[in-house]
mmCIF file of C-alpha atoms in Angstrom:
data_model
loop_
_atom_site.group_PDB
_atom_site.id
_atom_site.type_symbol
_atom_site.label_atom_id
_atom_site.label_comp_id
_atom_site.label_asym_id
_atom_site.label_seq_id
_atom_site.Cartn_x
_atom_site.Cartn_y
_atom_site.Cartn_z
ATOM 1 C CA UNK A 1 18.021 6.776 -10.175
ATOM 2 C CA UNK A 2 19.116 9.625 -7.932
ATOM 3 C CA UNK A 3 16.286 11.950 -6.844
ATOM 4 C CA UNK A 4 13.726 9.964 -8.830
ATOM 5 C CA UNK A 5 12.506 7.771 -5.987
ATOM 6 C CA UNK A 6 10.792 10.777 -4.432
ATOM 7 C CA UNK A 7 8.173 10.666 -7.195
ATOM 8 C CA UNK A 8 6.981 7.151 -6.331
ATOM 9 C CA UNK A 9 4.958 8.285 -3.260
ATOM 10 C CA UNK A 10 3.497 11.003 -5.489
ATOM 11 C CA UNK A 11 2.366 8.325 -7.957
ATOM 12 C CA UNK A 12 0.562 6.468 -5.152
ATOM 13 C CA UNK A 13 -0.914 9.727 -3.895
ATOM 14 C CA UNK A 14 -2.392 10.368 -7.358
ATOM 15 C CA UNK A 15 -3.504 6.800 -8.093
ATOM 16 C CA UNK A 16 -5.704 6.416 -5.019
ATOM 17 C CA UNK A 17 -7.996 9.426 -5.675
ATOM 18 C CA UNK A 18 -8.002 8.749 -9.422
ATOM 19 C CA UNK A 19 -9.232 5.214 -8.718
ATOM 20 C CA UNK A 20 -11.956 6.333 -6.317
ATOM 21 C CA UNK A 21 -13.099 9.358 -8.305
ATOM 22 C CA UNK A 22 -13.279 7.326 -11.523
ATOM 23 C CA UNK A 23 -15.467 4.589 -10.058
ATOM 24 C CA UNK A 24 -17.515 7.054 -7.988
ATOM 25 C CA UNK A 25 -18.315 9.111 -11.083
ATOM 26 C CA UNK A 26 -19.255 6.015 -13.081
ATOM 27 C CA UNK A 27 -21.411 4.624 -10.263
ATOM 28 C CA UNK A 28 -23.300 7.909 -9.911
ATOM 29 C CA UNK A 29 -23.765 8.230 -13.674
ATOM 30 C CA UNK A 30 -25.155 4.685 -13.860
ATOM 31 C CA UNK A 31 -27.424 5.191 -10.860
ATOM 32 C CA UNK A 32 -25.820 2.361 -8.918
ATOM 33 C CA UNK A 33 -25.205 4.245 -5.658
ATOM 34 C CA UNK A 34 -26.534 7.154 -3.648
ATOM 35 C CA UNK A 35 -24.508 10.310 -4.430
ATOM 36 C CA UNK A 36 -24.034 10.932 -0.707
ATOM 37 C CA UNK A 37 -22.561 8.653 1.959
ATOM 38 C CA UNK A 38 -21.593 5.628 -0.143
ATOM 39 C CA UNK A 39 -18.685 3.442 0.873
ATOM 40 C CA UNK A 40 -15.654 3.429 -1.402
ATOM 41 C CA UNK A 41 -16.373 -0.234 -2.145
ATOM 42 C CA UNK A 42 -19.994 0.577 -3.051
ATOM 43 C CA UNK A 43 -18.781 2.636 -5.989
ATOM 44 C CA UNK A 44 -16.811 -0.272 -7.435
ATOM 45 C CA UNK A 45 -18.972 -3.319 -6.894
ATOM 46 C CA UNK A 46 -21.267 -3.257 -9.948
ATOM 47 C CA UNK A 47 -20.167 -3.543 -13.567
ATOM 48 C CA UNK A 48 -18.781 -1.662 -15.457
ATOM 49 C CA UNK A 49 -17.197 0.384 -12.648
ATOM 50 C CA UNK A 50 -16.169 -2.810 -10.861
ATOM 51 C CA UNK A 51 -13.794 -3.609 -13.744
ATOM 52 C CA UNK A 52 -12.032 -0.260 -13.409
ATOM 53 C CA UNK A 53 -12.079 -0.575 -9.625
ATOM 54 C CA UNK A 54 -10.153 -3.858 -9.777
ATOM 55 C CA UNK A 55 -7.733 -2.669 -12.449
ATOM 56 C CA UNK A 56 -6.843 0.646 -10.821
ATOM 57 C CA UNK A 57 -6.534 -0.755 -7.299
ATOM 58 C CA UNK A 58 -4.252 -3.552 -8.501
ATOM 59 C CA UNK A 59 -1.971 -0.981 -10.143
ATOM 60 C CA UNK A 60 -2.074 1.114 -6.976
ATOM 61 C CA UNK A 61 -1.261 -1.925 -4.835
ATOM 62 C CA UNK A 62 1.899 -2.580 -6.868
ATOM 63 C CA UNK A 63 3.007 1.044 -6.528
ATOM 64 C CA UNK A 64 2.236 1.017 -2.793
ATOM 65 C CA UNK A 65 4.170 -2.214 -2.329
ATOM 66 C CA UNK A 66 7.150 -0.597 -4.046
ATOM 67 C CA UNK A 67 7.006 2.325 -1.614
ATOM 68 C CA UNK A 68 6.900 -0.122 1.297
ATOM 69 C CA UNK A 69 9.961 -2.006 0.049
ATOM 70 C CA UNK A 70 12.021 1.133 -0.620
ATOM 71 C CA UNK A 71 11.136 2.477 2.815
ATOM 72 C CA UNK A 72 12.259 -0.850 4.294
ATOM 73 C CA UNK A 73 15.623 -0.642 2.518
ATOM 74 C CA UNK A 74 16.043 2.977 3.587
ATOM 75 C CA UNK A 75 15.550 2.126 7.268
ATOM 76 C CA UNK A 76 17.718 -0.982 6.924
ATOM 77 C CA UNK A 77 20.568 1.093 5.513
ATOM 78 C CA UNK A 78 20.246 3.729 8.225
ATOM 79 C CA UNK A 79 20.427 1.256 11.110
ATOM 80 C CA UNK A 80 23.030 -1.027 9.485
ATOM 81 C CA UNK A 81 25.808 1.245 10.771
ATOM 82 C CA UNK A 82 24.309 1.211 14.263
ATOM 83 C CA UNK A 83 24.192 -2.611 14.457
ATOM 84 C CA UNK A 84 20.741 -2.588 16.034
ATOM 85 C CA UNK A 85 19.226 -6.069 15.853
ATOM 86 C CA UNK A 86 16.018 -4.904 17.548
ATOM 87 C CA UNK A 87 15.457 -2.137 14.997
ATOM 88 C CA UNK A 88 16.138 -4.562 12.199
ATOM 89 C CA UNK A 89 13.442 -6.911 13.443
ATOM 90 C CA UNK A 90 10.964 -4.087 13.870
ATOM 91 C CA UNK A 91 11.741 -2.898 10.353
ATOM 92 C CA UNK A 92 11.053 -6.367 8.982
ATOM 93 C CA UNK A 93 7.773 -6.534 10.880
ATOM 94 C CA UNK A 94 6.802 -3.129 9.540
ATOM 95 C CA UNK A 95 7.562 -4.230 5.992
ATOM 96 C CA UNK A 96 5.390 -7.330 6.432
ATOM 97 C CA UNK A 97 2.527 -5.115 7.606
ATOM 98 C CA UNK A 98 3.064 -2.809 4.630
ATOM 99 C CA UNK A 99 3.053 -5.635 2.087
ATOM 100 C CA UNK A 100 0.072 -7.118 3.925
ATOM 101 C CA UNK A 101 -1.746 -3.792 3.495
ATOM 102 C CA UNK A 102 -0.769 -3.500 -0.169
ATOM 103 C CA UNK A 103 -2.070 -6.988 -0.864
ATOM 104 C CA UNK A 104 -5.266 -6.061 0.967
ATOM 105 C CA UNK A 105 -5.794 -3.183 -1.473
ATOM 106 C CA UNK A 106 -5.585 -5.677 -4.325
ATOM 107 C CA UNK A 107 -7.997 -8.058 -2.575
ATOM 108 C CA UNK A 108 -10.533 -5.260 -2.043
ATOM 109 C CA UNK A 109 -10.434 -4.468 -5.751
ATOM 110 C CA UNK A 110 -10.547 -8.065 -6.975
ATOM 111 C CA UNK A 111 -13.299 -9.375 -4.669
ATOM 112 C CA UNK A 112 -16.250 -6.971 -4.744
ATOM 113 C CA UNK A 113 -18.558 -6.808 -1.741
ATOM 114 C CA UNK A 114 -21.660 -7.960 -3.645
ATOM 115 C CA UNK A 115 -19.830 -11.025 -4.973
ATOM 116 C CA UNK A 116 -17.567 -12.334 -2.193
ATOM 117 C CA UNK A 117 -18.330 -10.252 0.899
ATOM 118 C CA UNK A 118 -16.226 -12.255 3.383
ATOM 119 C CA UNK A 119 -13.047 -12.000 1.313
ATOM 120 C CA UNK A 120 -13.756 -8.344 0.554
ATOM 121 C CA UNK A 121 -14.079 -7.497 4.262
ATOM 122 C CA UNK A 122 -10.895 -9.461 4.986
ATOM 123 C CA UNK A 123 -9.124 -7.390 2.337
ATOM 124 C CA UNK A 124 -10.443 -4.193 3.948
ATOM 125 C CA UNK A 125 -9.029 -5.280 7.315
ATOM 126 C CA UNK A 126 -5.691 -5.992 5.670
ATOM 127 C CA UNK A 127 -5.599 -2.707 3.777
ATOM 128 C CA UNK A 128 -6.904 -0.287 6.406
ATOM 129 C CA UNK A 129 -6.123 -1.832 9.787
ATOM 130 C CA UNK A 130 -2.847 -3.384 8.682
ATOM 131 C CA UNK A 131 -2.023 -0.140 6.924
ATOM 132 C CA UNK A 132 -2.816 1.926 10.026
ATOM 133 C CA UNK A 133 -0.377 -0.058 12.155
ATOM 134 C CA UNK A 134 2.187 0.240 9.376
ATOM 135 C CA UNK A 135 1.818 4.025 9.552
ATOM 136 C CA UNK A 136 2.404 3.958 13.305
ATOM 137 C CA UNK A 137 5.573 1.918 12.820
ATOM 138 C CA UNK A 138 6.827 4.390 10.228
ATOM 139 C CA UNK A 139 6.113 7.313 12.540
ATOM 140 C CA UNK A 140 8.190 5.548 15.195
ATOM 141 C CA UNK A 141 11.081 5.136 12.743
ATOM 142 C CA UNK A 142 10.727 8.780 11.733
ATOM 143 C CA UNK A 143 11.355 9.785 15.345
ATOM 144 C CA UNK A 144 14.322 7.405 15.606
ATOM 145 C CA UNK A 145 15.973 8.766 12.452
ATOM 146 C CA UNK A 146 15.616 12.457 13.306
ATOM 147 C CA UNK A 147 16.925 14.753 11.952
ATOM 148 C CA UNK A 148 18.344 12.719 9.070
ATOM 149 C CA UNK A 149 15.387 12.769 6.677
ATOM 150 C CA UNK A 150 12.621 14.945 8.126
ATOM 151 C CA UNK A 151 11.890 17.039 11.212
ATOM 152 C CA UNK A 152 10.019 16.541 14.486
ATOM 153 C CA UNK A 153 6.864 18.209 13.201
ATOM 154 C CA UNK A 154 6.534 15.631 10.405
ATOM 155 C CA UNK A 155 7.174 12.822 12.876
ATOM 156 C CA UNK A 156 4.426 14.076 15.201
ATOM 157 C CA UNK A 157 1.953 14.516 12.333
ATOM 158 C CA UNK A 158 2.689 10.989 11.102
ATOM 159 C CA UNK A 159 2.063 9.517 14.542
ATOM 160 C CA UNK A 160 -1.209 11.440 14.885
ATOM 161 C CA UNK A 161 -2.355 10.216 11.468
ATOM 162 C CA UNK A 162 -1.424 6.614 12.254
ATOM 163 C CA UNK A 163 -3.327 6.571 15.553
ATOM 164 C CA UNK A 164 -6.243 8.427 13.957
ATOM 165 C CA UNK A 165 -6.500 5.775 11.244
ATOM 166 C CA UNK A 166 -6.789 3.024 13.869
ATOM 167 C CA UNK A 167 -9.600 4.953 15.582
ATOM 168 C CA UNK A 168 -11.328 5.778 12.291
ATOM 169 C CA UNK A 169 -11.219 2.144 11.180
ATOM 170 C CA UNK A 170 -12.740 1.034 14.487
ATOM 171 C CA UNK A 171 -15.576 3.561 14.124
ATOM 172 C CA UNK A 172 -16.076 2.666 10.454
ATOM 173 C CA UNK A 173 -16.405 -1.035 11.151
ATOM 174 C CA UNK A 174 -18.451 -0.764 14.360
ATOM 175 C CA UNK A 175 -20.924 1.812 13.039
ATOM 176 C CA UNK A 176 -21.197 -0.100 9.774
ATOM 177 C CA UNK A 177 -22.083 -3.368 11.483
ATOM 178 C CA UNK A 178 -24.760 -1.759 13.680
ATOM 179 C CA UNK A 179 -26.213 0.202 10.775
ATOM 180 C CA UNK A 180 -26.776 -2.972 8.752
ATOM 181 C CA UNK A 181 -28.687 -4.590 11.609
ATOM 182 C CA UNK A 182 -31.543 -2.161 11.066
ATOM 183 C CA UNK A 183 -31.414 -2.104 7.273
ATOM 184 C CA UNK A 184 -34.799 -2.896 5.708
ATOM 185 C CA UNK A 185 -34.240 -1.969 2.079
ATOM 186 C CA UNK A 186 -33.626 -4.214 -0.899
ATOM 187 C CA UNK A 187 -30.343 -2.757 -2.142
ATOM 188 C CA UNK A 188 -27.642 -2.531 0.544
ATOM 189 C CA UNK A 189 -25.378 -0.619 -1.827
ATOM 190 C CA UNK A 190 -27.892 2.134 -2.492
ATOM 191 C CA UNK A 191 -29.101 3.355 0.891
ATOM 192 C CA UNK A 192 -31.804 5.979 1.289
ATOM 193 C CA UNK A 193 -32.120 8.579 4.031
ATOM 194 C CA UNK A 194 -35.389 6.999 5.139
ATOM 195 C CA UNK A 195 -33.560 3.911 6.471
ATOM 196 C CA UNK A 196 -33.687 3.567 10.305
ATOM 197 C CA UNK A 197 -29.922 3.618 10.862
ATOM 198 C CA UNK A 198 -28.995 6.206 8.270
ATOM 199 C CA UNK A 199 -27.039 8.216 10.869
ATOM 200 C CA UNK A 200 -24.769 5.282 11.694
ATOM 201 C CA UNK A 201 -24.333 4.580 8.016
ATOM 202 C CA UNK A 202 -23.322 8.200 7.356
ATOM 203 C CA UNK A 203 -20.865 8.114 10.271
ATOM 204 C CA UNK A 204 -19.268 4.886 9.051
ATOM 205 C CA UNK A 205 -18.938 6.076 5.455
ATOM 206 C CA UNK A 206 -17.543 9.470 6.465
ATOM 207 C CA UNK A 207 -14.875 7.868 8.646
ATOM 208 C CA UNK A 208 -13.839 5.551 5.829
ATOM 209 C CA UNK A 209 -13.342 8.387 3.328
ATOM 210 C CA UNK A 210 -11.431 10.475 5.881
ATOM 211 C CA UNK A 211 -9.248 7.481 6.736
ATOM 212 C CA UNK A 212 -8.446 6.888 3.062
ATOM 213 C CA UNK A 213 -7.532 10.561 2.608
ATOM 214 C CA UNK A 214 -5.233 10.546 5.657
ATOM 215 C CA UNK A 215 -3.563 7.351 4.486
ATOM 216 C CA UNK A 216 -2.952 8.935 1.086
ATOM 217 C CA UNK A 217 -1.479 12.108 2.585
ATOM 218 C CA UNK A 218 0.811 10.050 4.820
ATOM 219 C CA UNK A 219 2.232 8.177 1.823
ATOM 220 C CA UNK A 220 2.801 11.510 0.074
ATOM 221 C CA UNK A 221 4.958 12.653 2.996
ATOM 222 C CA UNK A 222 7.504 9.958 2.077
ATOM 223 C CA UNK A 223 8.603 12.258 -0.738
ATOM 224 C CA UNK A 224 10.653 14.089 1.902
ATOM 225 C CA UNK A 225 12.462 10.893 2.922
ATOM 226 C CA UNK A 226 12.925 9.504 -0.579
ATOM 227 C CA UNK A 227 14.419 12.753 -1.861
ATOM 228 C CA UNK A 228 17.516 12.023 0.240
ATOM 229 C CA UNK A 229 18.259 8.488 -0.948
ATOM 230 C CA UNK A 230 19.460 6.931 -4.193
ATOM 231 C CA UNK A 231 18.891 3.566 -5.813
ATOM 232 C CA UNK A 232 21.112 1.554 -8.162
ATOM 233 C CA UNK A 233 19.505 -0.568 -10.833
ATOM 234 C CA UNK A 234 20.252 -4.327 -10.712
ATOM 235 C CA UNK A 235 23.346 -5.358 -12.678
ATOM 236 C CA UNK A 236 23.224 -8.332 -15.035
ATOM 237 C CA UNK A 237 26.071 -10.400 -16.487
ATOM 238 C CA UNK A 238 26.012 -12.823 -19.375
ATOM 239 C CA UNK A 239 26.828 -16.432 -18.474
ATOM 240 C CA UNK A 240 27.855 -19.127 -20.968
ATOM 241 C CA UNK A 241 28.420 -22.823 -20.335
ATOM 242 C CA UNK A 242 31.795 -23.946 -21.759
ATOM 243 C CA UNK A 243 32.788 -27.598 -22.245
ATOM 244 C CA UNK A 244 36.210 -28.430 -20.770
ATOM 245 C CA UNK A 245 38.149 -31.659 -21.502
ATOM 246 C CA UNK A 246 39.974 -33.031 -18.454
ATOM 247 C CA UNK A 247 42.214 -35.539 -20.274
ATOM 248 C CA UNK A 248 42.064 -39.144 -21.530
ATOM 249 C CA UNK A 249 39.666 -41.273 -19.503
ATOM 250 C CA UNK A 250 38.750 -38.404 -17.211
ATOM 251 C CA UNK A 251 35.703 -37.346 -19.179
ATOM 252 C CA UNK A 252 34.638 -33.751 -19.458
ATOM 253 C CA UNK A 253 32.757 -31.141 -17.496
ATOM 254 C CA UNK A 254 30.962 -27.841 -18.002
ATOM 255 C CA UNK A 255 31.964 -24.595 -16.355
ATOM 256 C CA UNK A 256 30.366 -21.166 -16.309
ATOM 257 C CA UNK A 257 32.164 -18.291 -17.958
ATOM 258 C CA UNK A 258 31.017 -14.742 -17.232
ATOM 259 C CA UNK A 259 31.551 -11.900 -19.641
ATOM 260 C CA UNK A 260 31.762 -8.188 -19.041
ATOM 261 C CA UNK A 261 31.207 -5.590 -21.683
ATOM 262 C CA UNK A 262 34.882 -5.755 -22.681
ATOM 263 C CA UNK A 263 35.068 -9.569 -22.703
ATOM 264 C CA UNK A 264 33.636 -10.082 -26.166
ATOM 265 C CA UNK A 265 34.915 -13.005 -28.204
#
């Protein structure tokens, strides 16, 4: 699979906007949300767009998890020759954060905000906040592996994006909480400009969309790293249980016999 791994980050980069644009378009067409300043989750919380929201985000979560694992193996291979236990532990922690974030994406899609709000918010924390710290870890590893896979400019940009995502998530959550305290309407998904805290709502929503875009661009940058690694598919061997007689009174036993392509009977 030489030179093919580089396309996996591209797949994730495409899946995220396709998911959001699909549900956003459907939500607008059905009149379920306000065309301006609606959270990503708002566009996928009412049927039928909620069905597509869950399906597409689950597919995206699998692809994202694959990127996380390959990145983990790439870093593991790089530092294996350096015998760095500390880097190995940090790499494992980073992978856990990445899988945590990927699972959060799936949770956000499966548990819509109008159905199970607590679980949905938990999934958002996992996806965005966990993902932001994952990005910071990867920026750190980018610096440590220079100039093997990328250059210093990419490393700096990655660190800026990672820190920015932490800040954007904080603003998104804080402004969102305060905006809801003054909400007086009947439909929290479909806000109107006449609401008292519309400004905070607009700030929160804007930060969320920007954060999602930055996260997506960061994942795309892994194409540079993945273009310089290869991956071997798992190898499988046929195994057959063969009965062996051990002599009179000794009974019998079974042993495994493995066959290669040339070991055909």
